[in-house]
């Protein structure tokens, strides 16, 4: 029986980018009616070799494709196809350490957009996302694989989306939303305080009238 050393309390995060690019042919292809060429991919966010810890990446395509199960065992983890419709692609990432469960990602293949340049096929459509794979309490083997550095042979990884700018704009929007909510809460508190003061004054007036032996009548 082989003992597996688990590193309790250790957390390692690997940021990745996944998605697809697509280009319109300009018209339907006569032989099969396909309108786009597309590439779906998984790649590291940082300039590193994912193959040090990734064993394979499984792309599950729509059943209408021949061999809808495509497996990539080395970088780049991507595949290129043609088609005419959008559908969900299931991406499953397997690791060299068999004790580490595979990670599953669901991506909707994006082909269509209203931008004129993309509609005319002059520019590629890009639909990509930032994600983080979190390894909680990995084995000693997995920690070693995750921390291993191997020279990149495919050149520096480039992304179509400026995720830092996107992060900055998202944080700005969150801060603005929080400030708006804070001001609304302050306004509501002031209104509530005013309402309480008004009620207190009415109660005080009613008490004075009652004490004086008067009465209130409702018309």
PDB file of C-alpha atoms in Angstrom:
ATOM      1  CA  UNK A   1       0.000   0.000   0.000  1.00  0.00           C
ATOM      2  CA  UNK A   2       1.452   3.359  -1.085  1.00  0.00           C
ATOM      3  CA  UNK A   3       1.165   6.177   1.431  1.00  0.00           C
ATOM      4  CA  UNK A   4       0.181   9.581   0.046  1.00  0.00           C
ATOM      5  CA  UNK A   5       1.544  12.635   1.830  1.00  0.00           C
ATOM      6  CA  UNK A   6      -1.135  15.339   2.056  1.00  0.00           C
ATOM      7  CA  UNK A   7       0.038  18.890   2.762  1.00  0.00           C
ATOM      8  CA  UNK A   8      -2.746  20.158   5.024  1.00  0.00           C
ATOM      9  CA  UNK A   9      -3.131  23.931   5.068  1.00  0.00           C
ATOM     10  CA  UNK A  10      -1.283  24.437   1.789  1.00  0.00           C
ATOM     11  CA  UNK A  11      -3.082  26.310  -1.003  1.00  0.00           C
ATOM     12  CA  UNK A  12      -1.688  26.852  -4.490  1.00  0.00           C
ATOM     13  CA  UNK A  13      -3.525  28.901  -7.120  1.00  0.00           C
ATOM     14  CA  UNK A  14      -2.958  28.563 -10.857  1.00  0.00           C
ATOM     15  CA  UNK A  15      -4.639  31.263 -12.988  1.00  0.00           C
ATOM     16  CA  UNK A  16      -5.782  30.200 -16.457  1.00  0.00           C
ATOM     17  CA  UNK A  17      -7.576  31.674 -19.454  1.00  0.00           C
ATOM     18  CA  UNK A  18     -10.139  29.732 -21.492  1.00  0.00           C
ATOM     19  CA  UNK A  19     -12.495  30.574 -24.326  1.00  0.00           C
ATOM     20  CA  UNK A  20     -12.705  30.719 -28.089  1.00  0.00           C
ATOM     21  CA  UNK A  21     -11.979  32.879 -31.101  1.00  0.00           C
ATOM     22  CA  UNK A  22     -14.119  32.703 -34.239  1.00  0.00           C
ATOM     23  CA  UNK A  23     -14.007  34.181 -37.722  1.00  0.00           C
ATOM     24  CA  UNK A  24     -16.897  34.437 -40.192  1.00  0.00           C
ATOM     25  CA  UNK A  25     -16.243  33.039 -43.662  1.00  0.00           C
ATOM     26  CA  UNK A  26     -18.340  35.796 -45.226  1.00  0.00           C
ATOM     27  CA  UNK A  27     -20.931  33.314 -46.473  1.00  0.00           C
ATOM     28  CA  UNK A  28     -22.142  29.767 -45.973  1.00  0.00           C
ATOM     29  CA  UNK A  29     -19.760  27.100 -47.185  1.00  0.00           C
ATOM     30  CA  UNK A  30     -21.445  25.178 -49.988  1.00  0.00           C
ATOM     31  CA  UNK A  31     -20.323  21.675 -49.030  1.00  0.00           C
ATOM     32  CA  UNK A  32     -21.597  21.692 -45.432  1.00  0.00           C
ATOM     33  CA  UNK A  33     -23.310  25.019 -44.715  1.00  0.00           C
ATOM     34  CA  UNK A  34     -20.660  26.025 -42.183  1.00  0.00           C
ATOM     35  CA  UNK A  35     -20.224  29.754 -41.638  1.00  0.00           C
ATOM     36  CA  UNK A  36     -17.333  30.072 -39.171  1.00  0.00           C
ATOM     37  CA  UNK A  37     -13.932  28.728 -38.257  1.00  0.00           C
ATOM     38  CA  UNK A  38     -13.325  28.654 -34.519  1.00  0.00           C
ATOM     39  CA  UNK A  39     -10.679  27.668 -31.994  1.00  0.00           C
ATOM     40  CA  UNK A  40     -11.390  26.735 -28.379  1.00  0.00           C
ATOM     41  CA  UNK A  41      -8.540  26.764 -25.887  1.00  0.00           C
ATOM     42  CA  UNK A  42      -7.195  26.597 -22.355  1.00  0.00           C
ATOM     43  CA  UNK A  43      -3.921  28.361 -21.587  1.00  0.00           C
ATOM     44  CA  UNK A  44      -2.015  29.677 -18.580  1.00  0.00           C
ATOM     45  CA  UNK A  45      -2.595  33.279 -17.593  1.00  0.00           C
ATOM     46  CA  UNK A  46       1.071  33.607 -16.697  1.00  0.00           C
ATOM     47  CA  UNK A  47       4.011  32.618 -18.879  1.00  0.00           C
ATOM     48  CA  UNK A  48       4.433  29.062 -17.664  1.00  0.00           C
ATOM     49  CA  UNK A  49       4.286  25.522 -18.989  1.00  0.00           C
ATOM     50  CA  UNK A  50       1.046  23.915 -17.823  1.00  0.00           C
ATOM     51  CA  UNK A  51       2.219  20.475 -18.929  1.00  0.00           C
ATOM     52  CA  UNK A  52       4.318  20.228 -15.753  1.00  0.00           C
ATOM     53  CA  UNK A  53       1.111  19.506 -13.843  1.00  0.00           C
ATOM     54  CA  UNK A  54      -1.569  18.995 -16.532  1.00  0.00           C
ATOM     55  CA  UNK A  55      -1.760  15.485 -17.979  1.00  0.00           C
ATOM     56  CA  UNK A  56      -4.409  16.176 -20.631  1.00  0.00           C
ATOM     57  CA  UNK A  57      -7.324  18.413 -21.547  1.00  0.00           C
ATOM     58  CA  UNK A  58     -10.566  16.859 -22.792  1.00  0.00           C
ATOM     59  CA  UNK A  59     -12.850  18.962 -25.014  1.00  0.00           C
ATOM     60  CA  UNK A  60     -16.398  17.581 -25.369  1.00  0.00           C
ATOM     61  CA  UNK A  61     -18.026  19.007 -28.512  1.00  0.00           C
ATOM     62  CA  UNK A  62     -21.583  18.819 -29.834  1.00  0.00           C
ATOM     63  CA  UNK A  63     -22.642  15.302 -30.833  1.00  0.00           C
ATOM     64  CA  UNK A  64     -23.033  16.401 -34.463  1.00  0.00           C
ATOM     65  CA  UNK A  65     -19.225  16.516 -34.844  1.00  0.00           C
ATOM     66  CA  UNK A  66     -17.256  13.464 -35.850  1.00  0.00           C
ATOM     67  CA  UNK A  67     -15.430  12.272 -32.739  1.00  0.00           C
ATOM     68  CA  UNK A  68     -16.898  14.881 -30.373  1.00  0.00           C
ATOM     69  CA  UNK A  69     -14.411  13.874 -27.666  1.00  0.00           C
ATOM     70  CA  UNK A  70     -11.075  15.549 -28.393  1.00  0.00           C
ATOM     71  CA  UNK A  71      -8.104  15.046 -26.077  1.00  0.00           C
ATOM     72  CA  UNK A  72      -4.976  17.221 -26.055  1.00  0.00           C
ATOM     73  CA  UNK A  73      -1.973  15.801 -24.197  1.00  0.00           C
ATOM     74  CA  UNK A  74       0.464  18.670 -24.712  1.00  0.00           C
ATOM     75  CA  UNK A  75       0.395  22.455 -25.207  1.00  0.00           C
ATOM     76  CA  UNK A  76      -1.172  24.290 -26.817  1.00  0.00           C
ATOM     77  CA  UNK A  77      -4.368  22.860 -25.350  1.00  0.00           C
ATOM     78  CA  UNK A  78      -6.644  23.938 -28.180  1.00  0.00           C
ATOM     79  CA  UNK A  79      -8.549  22.644 -31.176  1.00  0.00           C
ATOM     80  CA  UNK A  80      -9.813  24.262 -34.353  1.00  0.00           C
ATOM     81  CA  UNK A  81     -13.036  23.348 -36.147  1.00  0.00           C
ATOM     82  CA  UNK A  82     -15.661  24.855 -38.415  1.00  0.00           C
ATOM     83  CA  UNK A  83     -19.400  25.113 -37.857  1.00  0.00           C
ATOM     84  CA  UNK A  84     -22.552  27.209 -38.064  1.00  0.00           C
ATOM     85  CA  UNK A  85     -24.015  27.139 -34.553  1.00  0.00           C
ATOM     86  CA  UNK A  86     -23.189  27.962 -30.950  1.00  0.00           C
ATOM     87  CA  UNK A  87     -23.209  25.252 -28.288  1.00  0.00           C
ATOM     88  CA  UNK A  88     -21.768  24.345 -24.891  1.00  0.00           C
ATOM     89  CA  UNK A  89     -18.278  22.855 -24.819  1.00  0.00           C
ATOM     90  CA  UNK A  90     -17.300  20.868 -21.739  1.00  0.00           C
ATOM     91  CA  UNK A  91     -13.611  21.286 -20.923  1.00  0.00           C
ATOM     92  CA  UNK A  92     -12.085  18.826 -18.473  1.00  0.00           C
ATOM     93  CA  UNK A  93      -8.542  19.288 -17.176  1.00  0.00           C
ATOM     94  CA  UNK A  94      -6.731  16.195 -15.850  1.00  0.00           C
ATOM     95  CA  UNK A  95      -3.590  16.296 -13.721  1.00  0.00           C
ATOM     96  CA  UNK A  96      -0.486  14.107 -13.529  1.00  0.00           C
ATOM     97  CA  UNK A  97      -1.228  13.341  -9.889  1.00  0.00           C
ATOM     98  CA  UNK A  98      -4.046  10.739  -9.960  1.00  0.00           C
ATOM     99  CA  UNK A  99      -5.101  11.828  -6.464  1.00  0.00           C
ATOM    100  CA  UNK A 100      -6.118  15.249  -7.800  1.00  0.00           C
ATOM    101  CA  UNK A 101      -9.645  15.349  -9.195  1.00  0.00           C
ATOM    102  CA  UNK A 102     -10.143  16.729 -12.721  1.00  0.00           C
ATOM    103  CA  UNK A 103     -11.449  20.279 -13.080  1.00  0.00           C
ATOM    104  CA  UNK A 104     -14.489  20.821 -15.313  1.00  0.00           C
ATOM    105  CA  UNK A 105     -15.222  24.082 -17.131  1.00  0.00           C
ATOM    106  CA  UNK A 106     -18.332  24.840 -19.199  1.00  0.00           C
ATOM    107  CA  UNK A 107     -17.880  27.241 -22.099  1.00  0.00           C
ATOM    108  CA  UNK A 108     -20.523  28.457 -24.546  1.00  0.00           C
ATOM    109  CA  UNK A 109     -18.928  28.591 -27.996  1.00  0.00           C
ATOM    110  CA  UNK A 110     -19.475  32.136 -29.252  1.00  0.00           C
ATOM    111  CA  UNK A 111     -19.738  32.766 -33.001  1.00  0.00           C
ATOM    112  CA  UNK A 112     -22.075  35.702 -33.518  1.00  0.00           C
ATOM    113  CA  UNK A 113     -21.861  39.371 -32.606  1.00  0.00           C
ATOM    114  CA  UNK A 114     -23.420  42.554 -33.981  1.00  0.00           C
ATOM    115  CA  UNK A 115     -20.142  44.442 -34.537  1.00  0.00           C
ATOM    116  CA  UNK A 116     -19.957  45.225 -38.307  1.00  0.00           C
ATOM    117  CA  UNK A 117     -16.278  44.247 -38.646  1.00  0.00           C
ATOM    118  CA  UNK A 118     -16.955  40.866 -37.044  1.00  0.00           C
ATOM    119  CA  UNK A 119     -20.116  40.321 -39.107  1.00  0.00           C
ATOM    120  CA  UNK A 120     -18.131  40.911 -42.298  1.00  0.00           C
ATOM    121  CA  UNK A 121     -15.342  38.581 -41.210  1.00  0.00           C
ATOM    122  CA  UNK A 122     -12.752  41.361 -41.098  1.00  0.00           C
ATOM    123  CA  UNK A 123     -12.143  40.832 -37.396  1.00  0.00           C
ATOM    124  CA  UNK A 124     -12.208  37.748 -35.169  1.00  0.00           C
ATOM    125  CA  UNK A 125     -14.728  37.421 -32.385  1.00  0.00           C
ATOM    126  CA  UNK A 126     -13.160  36.716 -28.996  1.00  0.00           C
ATOM    127  CA  UNK A 127     -14.933  35.172 -26.015  1.00  0.00           C
ATOM    128  CA  UNK A 128     -12.440  34.372 -23.266  1.00  0.00           C
ATOM    129  CA  UNK A 129     -12.483  34.289 -19.489  1.00  0.00           C
ATOM    130  CA  UNK A 130     -10.101  34.361 -16.538  1.00  0.00           C
ATOM    131  CA  UNK A 131     -10.356  31.567 -13.995  1.00  0.00           C
ATOM    132  CA  UNK A 132      -8.302  30.265 -11.087  1.00  0.00           C
ATOM    133  CA  UNK A 133      -7.694  26.602 -10.299  1.00  0.00           C
ATOM    134  CA  UNK A 134      -7.294  26.322  -6.539  1.00  0.00           C
ATOM    135  CA  UNK A 135      -5.377  23.342  -5.182  1.00  0.00           C
ATOM    136  CA  UNK A 136      -6.319  22.956  -1.515  1.00  0.00           C
ATOM    137  CA  UNK A 137      -4.296  20.509   0.608  1.00  0.00           C
ATOM    138  CA  UNK A 138      -2.403  19.025  -2.366  1.00  0.00           C
ATOM    139  CA  UNK A 139      -0.211  15.954  -2.150  1.00  0.00           C
ATOM    140  CA  UNK A 140       3.550  16.412  -1.909  1.00  0.00           C
ATOM    141  CA  UNK A 141       3.783  15.192  -5.516  1.00  0.00           C
ATOM    142  CA  UNK A 142       1.228  17.723  -6.739  1.00  0.00           C
ATOM    143  CA  UNK A 143       2.955  20.548  -4.892  1.00  0.00           C
ATOM    144  CA  UNK A 144       6.226  19.583  -6.558  1.00  0.00           C
ATOM    145  CA  UNK A 145       4.574  19.524 -10.002  1.00  0.00           C
ATOM    146  CA  UNK A 146       2.827  22.862  -9.450  1.00  0.00           C
ATOM    147  CA  UNK A 147       6.037  24.543  -8.346  1.00  0.00           C
ATOM    148  CA  UNK A 148       8.154  23.058 -11.135  1.00  0.00           C
ATOM    149  CA  UNK A 149       9.445  25.503 -13.727  1.00  0.00           C
ATOM    150  CA  UNK A 150      10.056  24.396 -17.283  1.00  0.00           C
ATOM    151  CA  UNK A 151      11.261  26.631 -20.136  1.00  0.00           C
ATOM    152  CA  UNK A 152       8.437  27.698 -22.475  1.00  0.00           C
ATOM    153  CA  UNK A 153       9.019  26.380 -25.994  1.00  0.00           C
ATOM    154  CA  UNK A 154       5.950  27.900 -27.678  1.00  0.00           C
ATOM    155  CA  UNK A 155       6.796  31.530 -26.976  1.00  0.00           C
ATOM    156  CA  UNK A 156       5.160  33.936 -24.543  1.00  0.00           C
ATOM    157  CA  UNK A 157       1.433  33.439 -24.010  1.00  0.00           C
ATOM    158  CA  UNK A 158      -0.715  36.306 -25.243  1.00  0.00           C
ATOM    159  CA  UNK A 159      -4.330  37.030 -24.386  1.00  0.00           C
ATOM    160  CA  UNK A 160      -6.942  38.805 -26.463  1.00  0.00           C
ATOM    161  CA  UNK A 161      -8.448  40.381 -23.357  1.00  0.00           C
ATOM    162  CA  UNK A 162      -6.657  42.828 -21.066  1.00  0.00           C
ATOM    163  CA  UNK A 163      -7.722  41.171 -17.832  1.00  0.00           C
ATOM    164  CA  UNK A 164      -5.861  43.680 -15.657  1.00  0.00           C
ATOM    165  CA  UNK A 165      -7.799  46.561 -17.233  1.00  0.00           C
ATOM    166  CA  UNK A 166     -10.999  44.518 -16.949  1.00  0.00           C
ATOM    167  CA  UNK A 167     -10.256  43.841 -13.271  1.00  0.00           C
ATOM    168  CA  UNK A 168      -9.592  47.543 -12.681  1.00  0.00           C
ATOM    169  CA  UNK A 169     -12.847  48.613 -14.362  1.00  0.00           C
ATOM    170  CA  UNK A 170     -14.787  45.935 -12.471  1.00  0.00           C
ATOM    171  CA  UNK A 171     -13.323  47.072  -9.143  1.00  0.00           C
ATOM    172  CA  UNK A 172     -14.149  50.680 -10.032  1.00  0.00           C
ATOM    173  CA  UNK A 173     -17.747  49.703 -10.799  1.00  0.00           C
ATOM    174  CA  UNK A 174     -17.971  47.782  -7.502  1.00  0.00           C
ATOM    175  CA  UNK A 175     -16.614  50.757  -5.522  1.00  0.00           C
ATOM    176  CA  UNK A 176     -19.048  53.126  -7.262  1.00  0.00           C
ATOM    177  CA  UNK A 177     -21.940  50.761  -6.533  1.00  0.00           C
ATOM    178  CA  UNK A 178     -20.904  50.488  -2.877  1.00  0.00           C
ATOM    179  CA  UNK A 179     -20.682  54.280  -2.558  1.00  0.00           C
ATOM    180  CA  UNK A 180     -24.115  54.647  -4.138  1.00  0.00           C
ATOM    181  CA  UNK A 181     -25.580  52.097  -1.733  1.00  0.00           C
ATOM    182  CA  UNK A 182     -23.838  53.795   1.216  1.00  0.00           C
ATOM    183  CA  UNK A 183     -25.356  57.174   0.267  1.00  0.00           C
ATOM    184  CA  UNK A 184     -28.781  55.580  -0.159  1.00  0.00           C
ATOM    185  CA  UNK A 185     -28.474  53.951   3.275  1.00  0.00           C
ATOM    186  CA  UNK A 186     -27.500  57.311   4.841  1.00  0.00           C
ATOM    187  CA  UNK A 187     -30.490  58.963   3.138  1.00  0.00           C
ATOM    188  CA  UNK A 188     -32.855  56.237   4.371  1.00  0.00           C
ATOM    189  CA  UNK A 189     -31.462  56.521   7.910  1.00  0.00           C
ATOM    190  CA  UNK A 190     -32.042  60.295   7.857  1.00  0.00           C
ATOM    191  CA  UNK A 191     -35.611  59.776   6.624  1.00  0.00           C
ATOM    192  CA  UNK A 192     -36.176  57.120   9.299  1.00  0.00           C
ATOM    193  CA  UNK A 193     -34.831  59.460  12.002  1.00  0.00           C
ATOM    194  CA  UNK A 194     -37.109  62.252  10.756  1.00  0.00           C
ATOM    195  CA  UNK A 195     -40.096  59.893  10.743  1.00  0.00           C
ATOM    196  CA  UNK A 196     -39.331  58.776  14.316  1.00  0.00           C
ATOM    197  CA  UNK A 197     -39.025  62.405  15.452  1.00  0.00           C
ATOM    198  CA  UNK A 198     -42.355  63.266  13.777  1.00  0.00           C
ATOM    199  CA  UNK A 199     -44.088  60.299  15.441  1.00  0.00           C
ATOM    200  CA  UNK A 200     -42.617  61.304  18.806  1.00  0.00           C
ATOM    201  CA  UNK A 201     -43.964  64.852  18.379  1.00  0.00           C
ATOM    202  CA  UNK A 202     -47.436  63.540  17.508  1.00  0.00           C
ATOM    203  CA  UNK A 203     -47.395  61.277  20.571  1.00  0.00           C
ATOM    204  CA  UNK A 204     -46.314  64.211  22.701  1.00  0.00           C
ATOM    205  CA  UNK A 205     -49.150  66.386  21.374  1.00  0.00           C
ATOM    206  CA  UNK A 206     -51.683  63.594  21.909  1.00  0.00           C
ATOM    207  CA  UNK A 207     -50.432  63.138  25.462  1.00  0.00           C
ATOM    208  CA  UNK A 208     -50.834  66.886  26.144  1.00  0.00           C
ATOM    209  CA  UNK A 209     -54.383  66.889  24.782  1.00  0.00           C
ATOM    210  CA  UNK A 210     -55.308  63.785  26.783  1.00  0.00           C
ATOM    211  CA  UNK A 211     -53.867  65.305  29.946  1.00  0.00           C
ATOM    212  CA  UNK A 212     -55.835  68.491  29.381  1.00  0.00           C
ATOM    213  CA  UNK A 213     -59.003  66.411  29.187  1.00  0.00           C
ATOM    214  CA  UNK A 214     -59.551  67.077  25.533  1.00  0.00           C
ATOM    215  CA  UNK A 215     -60.266  64.602  22.797  1.00  0.00           C
ATOM    216  CA  UNK A 216     -59.391  64.066  19.176  1.00  0.00           C
ATOM    217  CA  UNK A 217     -62.044  63.499  16.576  1.00  0.00           C
ATOM    218  CA  UNK A 218     -61.616  62.077  13.097  1.00  0.00           C
ATOM    219  CA  UNK A 219     -63.644  63.808  10.409  1.00  0.00           C
TER     220      UNK A 219
END
